[in-house]
Short mmCIF file of C-alpha atoms and ligand atoms in Angstrom, two decimals:
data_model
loop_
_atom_site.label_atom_id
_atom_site.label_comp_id
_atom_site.label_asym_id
_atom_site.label_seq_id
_atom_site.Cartn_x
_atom_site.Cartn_y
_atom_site.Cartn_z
CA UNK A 193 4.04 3.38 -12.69
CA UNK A 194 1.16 0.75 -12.67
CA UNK A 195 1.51 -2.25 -14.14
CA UNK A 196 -0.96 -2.22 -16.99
CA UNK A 197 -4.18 -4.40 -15.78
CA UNK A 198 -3.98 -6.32 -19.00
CA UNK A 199 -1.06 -8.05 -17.70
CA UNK A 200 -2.16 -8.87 -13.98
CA UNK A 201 -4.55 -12.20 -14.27
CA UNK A 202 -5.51 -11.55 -10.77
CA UNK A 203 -7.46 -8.16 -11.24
CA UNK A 204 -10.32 -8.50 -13.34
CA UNK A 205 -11.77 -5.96 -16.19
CA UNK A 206 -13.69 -4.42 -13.91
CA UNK A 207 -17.84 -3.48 -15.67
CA UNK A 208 -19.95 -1.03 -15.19
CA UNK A 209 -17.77 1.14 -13.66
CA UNK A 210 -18.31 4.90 -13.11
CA UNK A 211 -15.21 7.49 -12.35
CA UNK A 212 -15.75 10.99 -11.35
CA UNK A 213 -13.24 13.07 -12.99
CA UNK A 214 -12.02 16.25 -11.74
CA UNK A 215 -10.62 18.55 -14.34
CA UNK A 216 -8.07 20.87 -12.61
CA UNK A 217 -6.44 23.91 -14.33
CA UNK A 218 -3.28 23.13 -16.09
CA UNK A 219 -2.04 23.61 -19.55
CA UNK A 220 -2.27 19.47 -19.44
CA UNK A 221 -5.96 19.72 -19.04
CA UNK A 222 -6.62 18.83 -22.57
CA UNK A 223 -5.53 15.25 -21.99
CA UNK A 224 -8.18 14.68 -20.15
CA UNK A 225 -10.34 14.53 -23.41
CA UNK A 226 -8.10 11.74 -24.78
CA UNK A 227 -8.99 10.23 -21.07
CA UNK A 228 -12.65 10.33 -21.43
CA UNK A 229 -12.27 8.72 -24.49
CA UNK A 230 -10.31 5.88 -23.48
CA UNK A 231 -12.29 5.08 -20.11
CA UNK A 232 -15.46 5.02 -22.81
CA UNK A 233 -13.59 2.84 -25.27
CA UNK A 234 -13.57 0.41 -22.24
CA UNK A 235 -17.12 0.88 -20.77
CA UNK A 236 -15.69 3.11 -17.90
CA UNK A 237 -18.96 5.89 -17.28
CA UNK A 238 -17.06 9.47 -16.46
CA UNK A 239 -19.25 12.31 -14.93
CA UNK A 240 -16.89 15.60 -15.36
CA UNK A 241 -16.18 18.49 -12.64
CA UNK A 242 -14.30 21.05 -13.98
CA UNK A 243 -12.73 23.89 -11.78
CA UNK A 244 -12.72 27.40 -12.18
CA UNK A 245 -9.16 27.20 -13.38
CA UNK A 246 -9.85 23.93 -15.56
CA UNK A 247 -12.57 25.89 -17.37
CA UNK A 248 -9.61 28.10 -18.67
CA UNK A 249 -8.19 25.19 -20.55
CA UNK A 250 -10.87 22.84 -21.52
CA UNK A 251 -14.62 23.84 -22.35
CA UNK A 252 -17.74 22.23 -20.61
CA UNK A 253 -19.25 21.82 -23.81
CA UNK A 254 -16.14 19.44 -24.98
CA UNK A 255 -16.32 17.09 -21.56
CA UNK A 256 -19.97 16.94 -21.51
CA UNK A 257 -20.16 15.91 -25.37
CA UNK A 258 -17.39 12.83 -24.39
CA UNK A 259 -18.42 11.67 -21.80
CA UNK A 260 -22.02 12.29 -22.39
CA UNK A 261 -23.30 13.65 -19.23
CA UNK A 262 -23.65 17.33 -17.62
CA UNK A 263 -20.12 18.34 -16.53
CA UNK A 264 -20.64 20.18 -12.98
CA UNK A 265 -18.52 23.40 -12.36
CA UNK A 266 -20.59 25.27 -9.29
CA UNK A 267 -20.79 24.61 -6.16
CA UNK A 268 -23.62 26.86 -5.71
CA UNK A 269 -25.69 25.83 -8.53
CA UNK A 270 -29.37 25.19 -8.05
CA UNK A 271 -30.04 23.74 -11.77
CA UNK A 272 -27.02 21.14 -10.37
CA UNK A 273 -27.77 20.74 -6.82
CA UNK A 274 -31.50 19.64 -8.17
CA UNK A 275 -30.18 17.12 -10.26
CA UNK A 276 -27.25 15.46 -8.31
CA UNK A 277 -26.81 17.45 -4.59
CA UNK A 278 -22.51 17.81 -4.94
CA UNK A 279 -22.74 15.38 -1.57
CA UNK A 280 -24.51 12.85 -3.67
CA UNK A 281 -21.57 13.25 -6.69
CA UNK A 282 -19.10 12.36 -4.83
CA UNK A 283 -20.45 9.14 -3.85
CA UNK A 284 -21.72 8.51 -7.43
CA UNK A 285 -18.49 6.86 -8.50
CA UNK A 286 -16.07 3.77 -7.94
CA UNK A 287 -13.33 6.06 -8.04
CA UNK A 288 -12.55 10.04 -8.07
CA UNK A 289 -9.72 11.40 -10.49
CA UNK A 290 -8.44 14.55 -10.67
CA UNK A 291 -6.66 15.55 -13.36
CA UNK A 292 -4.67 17.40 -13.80
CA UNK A 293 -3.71 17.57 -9.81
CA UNK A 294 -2.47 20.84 -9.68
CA UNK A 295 -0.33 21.75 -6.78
CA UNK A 296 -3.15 24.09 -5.42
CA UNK A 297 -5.74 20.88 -5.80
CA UNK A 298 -3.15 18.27 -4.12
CA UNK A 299 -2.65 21.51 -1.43
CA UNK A 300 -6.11 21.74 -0.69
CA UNK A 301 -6.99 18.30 -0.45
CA UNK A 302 -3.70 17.85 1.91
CA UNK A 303 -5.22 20.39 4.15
CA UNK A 304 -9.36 19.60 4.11
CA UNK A 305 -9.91 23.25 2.63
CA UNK A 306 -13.42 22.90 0.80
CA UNK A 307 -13.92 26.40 -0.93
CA UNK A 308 -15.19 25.45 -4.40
CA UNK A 309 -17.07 22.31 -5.70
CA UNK A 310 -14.00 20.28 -6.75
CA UNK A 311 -12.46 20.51 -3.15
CA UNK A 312 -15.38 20.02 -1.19
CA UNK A 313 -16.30 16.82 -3.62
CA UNK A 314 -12.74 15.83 -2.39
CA UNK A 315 -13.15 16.22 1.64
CA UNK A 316 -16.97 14.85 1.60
CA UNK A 317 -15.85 11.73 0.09
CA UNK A 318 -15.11 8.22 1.28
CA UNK A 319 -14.26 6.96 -2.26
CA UNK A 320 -10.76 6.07 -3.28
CA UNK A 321 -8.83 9.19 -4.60
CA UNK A 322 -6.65 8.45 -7.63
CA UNK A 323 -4.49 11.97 -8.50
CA UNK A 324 -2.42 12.60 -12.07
CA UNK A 325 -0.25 15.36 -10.78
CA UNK A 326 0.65 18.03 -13.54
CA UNK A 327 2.80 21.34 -12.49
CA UNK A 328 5.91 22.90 -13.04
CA UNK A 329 8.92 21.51 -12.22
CA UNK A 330 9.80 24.01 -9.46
CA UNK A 331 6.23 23.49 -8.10
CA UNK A 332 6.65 19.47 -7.89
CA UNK A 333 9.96 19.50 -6.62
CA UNK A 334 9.03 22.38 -3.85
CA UNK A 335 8.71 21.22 0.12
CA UNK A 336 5.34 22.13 0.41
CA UNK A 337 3.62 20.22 -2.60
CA UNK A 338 6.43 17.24 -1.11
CA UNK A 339 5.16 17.03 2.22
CA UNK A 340 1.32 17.33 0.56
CA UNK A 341 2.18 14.24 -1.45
CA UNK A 342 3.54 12.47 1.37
CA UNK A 343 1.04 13.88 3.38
CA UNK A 344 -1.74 12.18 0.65
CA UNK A 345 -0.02 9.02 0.39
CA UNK A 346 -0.40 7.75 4.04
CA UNK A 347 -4.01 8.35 3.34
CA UNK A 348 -4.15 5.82 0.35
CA UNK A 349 -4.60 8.74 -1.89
CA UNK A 350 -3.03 7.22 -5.44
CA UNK A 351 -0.89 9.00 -7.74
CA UNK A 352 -0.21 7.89 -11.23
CA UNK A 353 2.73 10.10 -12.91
CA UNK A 354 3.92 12.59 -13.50
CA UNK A 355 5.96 11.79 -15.40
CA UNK A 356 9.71 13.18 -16.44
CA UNK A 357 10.59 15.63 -20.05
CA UNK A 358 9.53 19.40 -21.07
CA UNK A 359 7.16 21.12 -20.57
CA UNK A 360 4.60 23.23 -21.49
CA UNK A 361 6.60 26.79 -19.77
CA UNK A 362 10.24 25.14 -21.92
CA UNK A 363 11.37 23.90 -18.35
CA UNK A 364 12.46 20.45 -18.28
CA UNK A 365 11.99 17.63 -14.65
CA UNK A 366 9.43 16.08 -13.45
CA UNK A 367 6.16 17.42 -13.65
CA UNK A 368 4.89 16.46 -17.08
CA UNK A 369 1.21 14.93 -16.82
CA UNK A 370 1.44 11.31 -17.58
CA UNK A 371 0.16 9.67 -21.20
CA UNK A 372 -3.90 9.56 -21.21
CA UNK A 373 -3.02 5.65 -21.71
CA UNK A 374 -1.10 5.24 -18.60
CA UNK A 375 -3.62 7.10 -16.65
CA UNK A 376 -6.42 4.89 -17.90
CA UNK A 377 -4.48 1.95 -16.71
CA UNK A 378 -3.71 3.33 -13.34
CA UNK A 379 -7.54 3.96 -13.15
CA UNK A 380 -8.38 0.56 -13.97
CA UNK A 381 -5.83 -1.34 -11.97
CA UNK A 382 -7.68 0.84 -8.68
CA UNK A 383 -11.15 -0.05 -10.15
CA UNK A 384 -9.74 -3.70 -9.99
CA UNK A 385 -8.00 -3.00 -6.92
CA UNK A 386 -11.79 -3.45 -5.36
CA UNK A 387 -13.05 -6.05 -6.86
CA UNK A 388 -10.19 -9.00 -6.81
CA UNK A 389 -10.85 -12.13 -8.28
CA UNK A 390 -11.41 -14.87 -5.06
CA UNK A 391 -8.45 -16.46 -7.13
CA UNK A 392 -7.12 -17.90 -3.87
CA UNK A 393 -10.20 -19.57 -2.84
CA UNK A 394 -9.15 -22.89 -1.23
CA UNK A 395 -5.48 -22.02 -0.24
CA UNK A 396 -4.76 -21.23 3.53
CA UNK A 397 -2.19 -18.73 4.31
CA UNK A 398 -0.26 -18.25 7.44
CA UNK A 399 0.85 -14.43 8.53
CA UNK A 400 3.67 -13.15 11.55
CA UNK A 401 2.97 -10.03 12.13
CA UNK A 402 3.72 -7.02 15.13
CA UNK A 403 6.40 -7.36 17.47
CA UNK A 404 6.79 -10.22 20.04
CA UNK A 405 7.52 -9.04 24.06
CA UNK A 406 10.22 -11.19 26.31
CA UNK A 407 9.11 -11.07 29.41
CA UNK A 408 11.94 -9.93 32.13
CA UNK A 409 9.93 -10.18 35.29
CA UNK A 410 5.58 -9.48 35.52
CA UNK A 411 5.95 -5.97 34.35
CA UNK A 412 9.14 -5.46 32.08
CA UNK A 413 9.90 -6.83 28.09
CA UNK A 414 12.51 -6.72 25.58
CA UNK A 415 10.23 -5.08 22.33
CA UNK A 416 11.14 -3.05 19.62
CA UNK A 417 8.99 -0.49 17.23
CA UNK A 418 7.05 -2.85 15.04
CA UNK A 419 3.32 -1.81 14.82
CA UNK A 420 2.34 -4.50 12.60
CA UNK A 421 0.68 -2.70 10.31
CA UNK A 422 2.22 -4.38 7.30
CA UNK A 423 1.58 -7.84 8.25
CA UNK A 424 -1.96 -7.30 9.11
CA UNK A 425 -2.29 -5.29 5.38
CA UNK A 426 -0.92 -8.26 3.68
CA UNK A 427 -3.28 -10.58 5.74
CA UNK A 428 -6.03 -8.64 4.70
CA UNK A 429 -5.18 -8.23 0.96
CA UNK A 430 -5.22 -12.06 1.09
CA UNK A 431 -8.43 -12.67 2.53
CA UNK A 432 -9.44 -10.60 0.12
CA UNK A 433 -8.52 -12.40 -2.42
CA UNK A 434 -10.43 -15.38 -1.03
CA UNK A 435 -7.84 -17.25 1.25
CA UNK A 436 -8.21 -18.23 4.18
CA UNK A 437 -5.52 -16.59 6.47
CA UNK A 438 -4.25 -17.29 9.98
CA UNK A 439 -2.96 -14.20 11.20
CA UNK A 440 -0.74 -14.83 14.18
CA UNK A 441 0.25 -11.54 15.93
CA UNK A 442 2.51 -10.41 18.23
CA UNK A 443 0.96 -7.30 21.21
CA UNK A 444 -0.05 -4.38 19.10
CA UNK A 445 -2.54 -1.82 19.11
CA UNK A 446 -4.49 -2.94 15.41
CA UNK A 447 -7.79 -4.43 15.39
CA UNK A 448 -8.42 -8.00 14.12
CA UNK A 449 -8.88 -7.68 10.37
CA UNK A 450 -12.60 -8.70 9.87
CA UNK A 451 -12.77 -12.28 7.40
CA UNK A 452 -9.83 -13.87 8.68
CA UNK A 453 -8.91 -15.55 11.97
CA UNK A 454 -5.97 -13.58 13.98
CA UNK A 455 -4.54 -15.87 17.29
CA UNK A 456 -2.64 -12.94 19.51
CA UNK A 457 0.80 -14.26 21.09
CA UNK A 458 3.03 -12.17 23.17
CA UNK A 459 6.69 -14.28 22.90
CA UNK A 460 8.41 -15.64 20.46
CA UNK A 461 7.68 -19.18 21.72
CA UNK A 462 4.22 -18.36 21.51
CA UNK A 463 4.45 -17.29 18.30
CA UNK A 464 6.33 -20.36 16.88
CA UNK A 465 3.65 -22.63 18.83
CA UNK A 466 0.87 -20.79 16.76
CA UNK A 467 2.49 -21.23 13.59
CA UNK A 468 3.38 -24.35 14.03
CA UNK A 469 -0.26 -25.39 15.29
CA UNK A 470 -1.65 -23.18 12.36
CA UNK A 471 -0.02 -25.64 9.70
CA UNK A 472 -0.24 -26.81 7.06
CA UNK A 473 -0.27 -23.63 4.63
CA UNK A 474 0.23 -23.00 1.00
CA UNK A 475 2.04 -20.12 2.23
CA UNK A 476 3.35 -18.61 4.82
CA UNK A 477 4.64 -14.87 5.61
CA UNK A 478 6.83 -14.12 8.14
CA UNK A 479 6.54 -10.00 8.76
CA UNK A 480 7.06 -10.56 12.12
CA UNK A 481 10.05 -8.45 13.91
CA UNK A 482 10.20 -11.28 16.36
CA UNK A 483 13.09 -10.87 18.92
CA UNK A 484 16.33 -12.83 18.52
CA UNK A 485 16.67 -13.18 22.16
CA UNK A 486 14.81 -13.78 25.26
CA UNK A 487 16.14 -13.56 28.83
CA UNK A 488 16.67 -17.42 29.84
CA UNK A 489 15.03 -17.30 33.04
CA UNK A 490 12.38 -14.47 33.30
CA UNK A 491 11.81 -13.39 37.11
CA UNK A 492 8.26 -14.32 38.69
CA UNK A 493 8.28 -11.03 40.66
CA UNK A 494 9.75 -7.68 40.33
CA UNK A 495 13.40 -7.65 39.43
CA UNK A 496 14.03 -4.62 42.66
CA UNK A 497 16.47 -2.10 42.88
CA UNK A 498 19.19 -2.67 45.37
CA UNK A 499 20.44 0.55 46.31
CA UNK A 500 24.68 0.81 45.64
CA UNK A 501 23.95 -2.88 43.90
CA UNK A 502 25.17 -3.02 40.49
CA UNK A 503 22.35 -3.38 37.89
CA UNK A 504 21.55 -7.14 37.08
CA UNK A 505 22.91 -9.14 34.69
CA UNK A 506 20.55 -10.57 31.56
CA UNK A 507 21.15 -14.01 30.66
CA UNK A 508 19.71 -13.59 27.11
CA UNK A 509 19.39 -17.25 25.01
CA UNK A 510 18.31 -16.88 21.29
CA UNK A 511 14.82 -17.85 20.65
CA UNK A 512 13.70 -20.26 18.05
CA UNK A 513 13.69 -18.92 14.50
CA UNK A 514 10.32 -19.35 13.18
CA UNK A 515 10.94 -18.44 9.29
CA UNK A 516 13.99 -20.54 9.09
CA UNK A 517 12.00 -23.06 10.79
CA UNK A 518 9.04 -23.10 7.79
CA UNK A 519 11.61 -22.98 5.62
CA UNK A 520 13.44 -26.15 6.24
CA UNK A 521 12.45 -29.05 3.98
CA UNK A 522 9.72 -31.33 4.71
CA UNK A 523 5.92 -32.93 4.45
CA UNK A 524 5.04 -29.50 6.26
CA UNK A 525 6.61 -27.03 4.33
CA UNK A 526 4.31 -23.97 2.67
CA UNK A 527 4.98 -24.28 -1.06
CA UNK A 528 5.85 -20.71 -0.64
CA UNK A 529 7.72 -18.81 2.15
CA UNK A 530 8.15 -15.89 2.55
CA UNK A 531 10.64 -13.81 4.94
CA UNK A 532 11.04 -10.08 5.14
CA UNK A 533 14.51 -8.06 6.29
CA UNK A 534 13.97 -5.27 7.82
CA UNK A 535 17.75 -3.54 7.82
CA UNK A 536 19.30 0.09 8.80
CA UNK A 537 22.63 -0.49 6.29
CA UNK A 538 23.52 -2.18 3.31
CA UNK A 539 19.81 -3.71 2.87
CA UNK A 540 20.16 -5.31 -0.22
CA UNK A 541 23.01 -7.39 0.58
CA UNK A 542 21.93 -8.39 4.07
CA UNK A 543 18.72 -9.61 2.69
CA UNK A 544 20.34 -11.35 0.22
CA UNK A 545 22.26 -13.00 2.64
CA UNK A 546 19.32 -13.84 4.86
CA UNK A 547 17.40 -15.27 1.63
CA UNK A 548 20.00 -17.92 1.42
CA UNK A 549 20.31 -18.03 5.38
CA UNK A 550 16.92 -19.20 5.84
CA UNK A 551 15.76 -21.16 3.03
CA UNK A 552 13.08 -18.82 2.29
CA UNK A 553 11.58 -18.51 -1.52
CA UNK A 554 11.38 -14.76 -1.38
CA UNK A 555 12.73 -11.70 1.23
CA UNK A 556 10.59 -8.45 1.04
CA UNK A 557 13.91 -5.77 1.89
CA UNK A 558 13.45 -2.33 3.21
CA UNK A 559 15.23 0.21 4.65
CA UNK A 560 13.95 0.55 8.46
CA UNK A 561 17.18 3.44 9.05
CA UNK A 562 15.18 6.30 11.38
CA UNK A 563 14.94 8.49 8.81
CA UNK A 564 12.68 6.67 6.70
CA UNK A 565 10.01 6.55 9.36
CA UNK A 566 8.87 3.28 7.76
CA UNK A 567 8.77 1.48 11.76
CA UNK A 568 5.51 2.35 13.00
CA UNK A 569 4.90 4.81 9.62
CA UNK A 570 2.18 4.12 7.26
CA UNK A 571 4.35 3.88 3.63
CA UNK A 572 7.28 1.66 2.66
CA UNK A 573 9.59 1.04 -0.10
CA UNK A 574 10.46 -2.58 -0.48
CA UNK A 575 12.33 -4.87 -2.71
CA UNK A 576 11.26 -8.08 -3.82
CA UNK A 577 14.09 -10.82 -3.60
CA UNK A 578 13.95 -14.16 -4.89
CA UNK A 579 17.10 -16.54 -6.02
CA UNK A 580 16.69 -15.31 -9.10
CA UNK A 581 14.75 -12.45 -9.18
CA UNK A 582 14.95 -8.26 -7.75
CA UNK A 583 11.86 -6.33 -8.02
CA UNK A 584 12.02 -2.81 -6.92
CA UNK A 585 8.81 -1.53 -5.99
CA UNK A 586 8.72 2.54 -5.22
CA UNK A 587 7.83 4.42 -2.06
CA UNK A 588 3.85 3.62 -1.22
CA UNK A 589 1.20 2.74 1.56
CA UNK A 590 1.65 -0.05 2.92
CA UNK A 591 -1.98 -1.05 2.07
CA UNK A 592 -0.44 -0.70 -1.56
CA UNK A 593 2.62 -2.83 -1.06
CA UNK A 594 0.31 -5.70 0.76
CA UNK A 595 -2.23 -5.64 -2.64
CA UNK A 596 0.38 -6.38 -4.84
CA UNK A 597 2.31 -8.73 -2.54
CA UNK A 598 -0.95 -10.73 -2.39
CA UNK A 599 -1.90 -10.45 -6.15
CA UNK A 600 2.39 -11.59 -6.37
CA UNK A 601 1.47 -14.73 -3.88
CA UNK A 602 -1.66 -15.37 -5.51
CA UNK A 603 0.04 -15.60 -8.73
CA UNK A 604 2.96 -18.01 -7.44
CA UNK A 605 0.39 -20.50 -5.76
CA UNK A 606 -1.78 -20.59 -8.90
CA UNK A 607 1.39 -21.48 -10.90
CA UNK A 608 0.97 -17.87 -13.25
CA UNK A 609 4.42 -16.93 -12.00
CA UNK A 610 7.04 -19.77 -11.36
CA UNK A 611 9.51 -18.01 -8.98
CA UNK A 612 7.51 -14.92 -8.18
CA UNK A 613 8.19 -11.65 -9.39
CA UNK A 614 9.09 -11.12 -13.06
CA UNK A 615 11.07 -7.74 -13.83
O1 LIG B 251 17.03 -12.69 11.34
P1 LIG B 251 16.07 -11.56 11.14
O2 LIG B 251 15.27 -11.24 12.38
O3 LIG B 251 16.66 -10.33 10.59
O4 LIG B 251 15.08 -12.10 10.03
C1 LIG B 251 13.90 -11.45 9.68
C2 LIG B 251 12.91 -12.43 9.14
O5 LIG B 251 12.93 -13.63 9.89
C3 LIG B 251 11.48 -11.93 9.26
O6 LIG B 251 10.74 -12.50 8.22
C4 LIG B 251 11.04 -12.47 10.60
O7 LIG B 251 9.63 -12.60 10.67
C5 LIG B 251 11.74 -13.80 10.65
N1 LIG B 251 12.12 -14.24 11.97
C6 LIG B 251 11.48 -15.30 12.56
N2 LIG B 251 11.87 -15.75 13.78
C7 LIG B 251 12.90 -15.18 14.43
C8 LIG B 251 13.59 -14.10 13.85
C9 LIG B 251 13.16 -13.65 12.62
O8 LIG B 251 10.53 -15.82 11.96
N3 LIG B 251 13.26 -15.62 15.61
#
């Protein structure tokens, strides 16, 4: 769930906002008249789409007298197409809800199919996508509306809910359309999500990111599967926020996030030089899978084959830990560091023990175990250590996880939050 955006001093009330609300067909559909009413209460403007199947469970007549405007059903409707063309609607708003997501909605938009005006709203938008799913248990839990949720997620789509209890068809699981409330919180924590406070204006903020590459001769390394996308979305989420961020990343294939300087290294001693160069920081995080090891002496030519020779020997020496490094005491050191632990077993307790290990003030933990596709993959599921603190955050994008790290950092440097994450 989100938290509610009363609580998060970072996000502001966002004004004069307008949603687009897409009213799918579900017995929950006549929640979505509470909904109007809240997002109204709080100066949110909703224009109303209502699908075929939506039309069976709420009337046009009821949305349009909430939220005050026509409520657009047809795709191929001249009256509607004269006053807002359906490629102009969905580019009318801050934000596009549909609710109730029906499995056939989240289905459709997982697959691009634009057969009616709700879908093709969906697919001709580049507006963030915020979806309150509401089915039947069996329908939620089945591998095809799964994978289309997974599927959604990796492309930032949002889901608030559903939420667990019975239902409507006296079946019982997940699948239950979450509280009009809750949904009106998740809608203005994403309308906040674009326009964060510059709350961290003044404060520079030093990022690791990617992987780093130990050279064994001019055209050989020691790497490993770090794409870097996390540490670049957590330098980005704090530019946004108004720091100014020193991104120093290891070879990958991401562009430089624009608003923030990046310095590209390729070894672990380069990396350590850049941070170190980079200081001083109010913060630093280390995402960085940096390798332990380096070969001691790489080759200046091509190691070559012998043929019958045995395969050479590498004389691997441990390279300098950067994180542990930052975190040492001192004039130098970032008021707040920050290490992550990326681990294939027993994660919790091996971050725990790295916390302590390195001095660090917080370790983000997650499971990098090849089934959870979270190396090079586009979500995560992290948990937020601290020495006295565990925050469990569920399975999102990892542009998710780096908005609420940075509204987390922003709120430790700014002295909201003493020791970081509160339960
Ligand atoms: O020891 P381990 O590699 O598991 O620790 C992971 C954390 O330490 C990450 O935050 C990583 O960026 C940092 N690290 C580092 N320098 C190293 C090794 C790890 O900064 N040489």
């Amino acid at each position: 769930m989100q938290p509610p955006y009363a609580h998060n001093p970072v996000r502001s009330v966002p004004t004069g906002k307008r949603v687009l609300l897409i009213v799918g067909g579900g017995i929950a559909a006549y929640k979505t008249l509470s909904l109007v009413r809240l997002l109204a209460t709080d100066g949110i403007e909703t224009r109303c789409v209502l699908t075929r199947a939506g039309s069976e469970f709420v009337t046009p007549l009821s949305l349009q007298a909430l939220s005050g405007h026509t409520v657009y059903q047809d795709l191929f409707s001249l009256t509607d197409e004269q006053e807002m063309g359906h490629i102009a609607l969905s580019r009318s708003a801050d934000l596009i809800v549909v609710c109730p997501g029906t499995a056939n909605l989240l289905a459709k938009m997982a697959s691009g199919l634009a057969d009616d005006l709700a879908s093709t709203l969906l697919l001709a938008t580049d507006t963030p996508v915020l979806v309150a799913p509401a089915m039947n248990v069996r329908m939620w839990e089945h591998p095809a509306t799964i994978s289309n949720v997974a599927l959604l997620r990796t492309r930032d789509v949002m889901l608030v809910g559903p939420d667990t209890g019975s239902m409507a068809c006296g079946e019982f699981g997940p699948g239950r359309l979450a509280e009009p409330e809750t949904i009106r919180d998740a809608i203005v924590e994403a309308l906040s999500a674009s326009a964060p406070t510059q709350i961290l204006t003044g404060r520079h903020v030093l990022v690791t990111a990617g992987p780093t590459h130990e050279p064994l001769d001019p055209v050989r390394y020691i790497a490993n599967r770090s794409s870097g996308q996390q540490g670049y979305a957590i330098a980005a989420a704090l530019a946004r926020l108004g720091a100014r961020v020193t991104l120093v990343s290891g070879p990958t294939n991401l562009p430089s996030p624009p608003g923030l300087e990046t310095i590209r290294v390729e070894t672990a001693l380069e990396m350590e030089a850049a941070v170190q160069a980079s200081l001083p920081a109010d913060a630093a995080i280390c995402a960085a899978a940096v390798a332990d090891w380096r070969v001691a002496h790489a080759s200046d030519l091509k190691i070559k084959k012998k043929p019958g020779a045995a395969p050479p020997t590498l004389h691997l020496v441990p390279n300098p830990d950067i994180l542990a490094g930052l975190s040492a005491p001192g004039p130098r050191r970032p008021s707040l560091v920050i290490g992550f632990a990326a681990e294939t077993d027993n994660v919790e307790n091996h971050a725990l023990e790295k916390l302590k290990r390195k001095g660090c003030d917080w370790i983000i933990a997650n499971d990098v175990s090849p089934g959870t596709n979270v190396m090079g993959g586009r979500e995560n599921r992290v948990i937020i250590l601290t020495h006295s603190n565990r925050d469990v955050w569920p399975l999102m994008s990892k542009t998710e996880v780096a908005r609420r790290l940075a509204d987390r950092i922003a709120l430790c440097l700014t002295d909201k939050v003493p020791d970081g994450p509160q339960p």
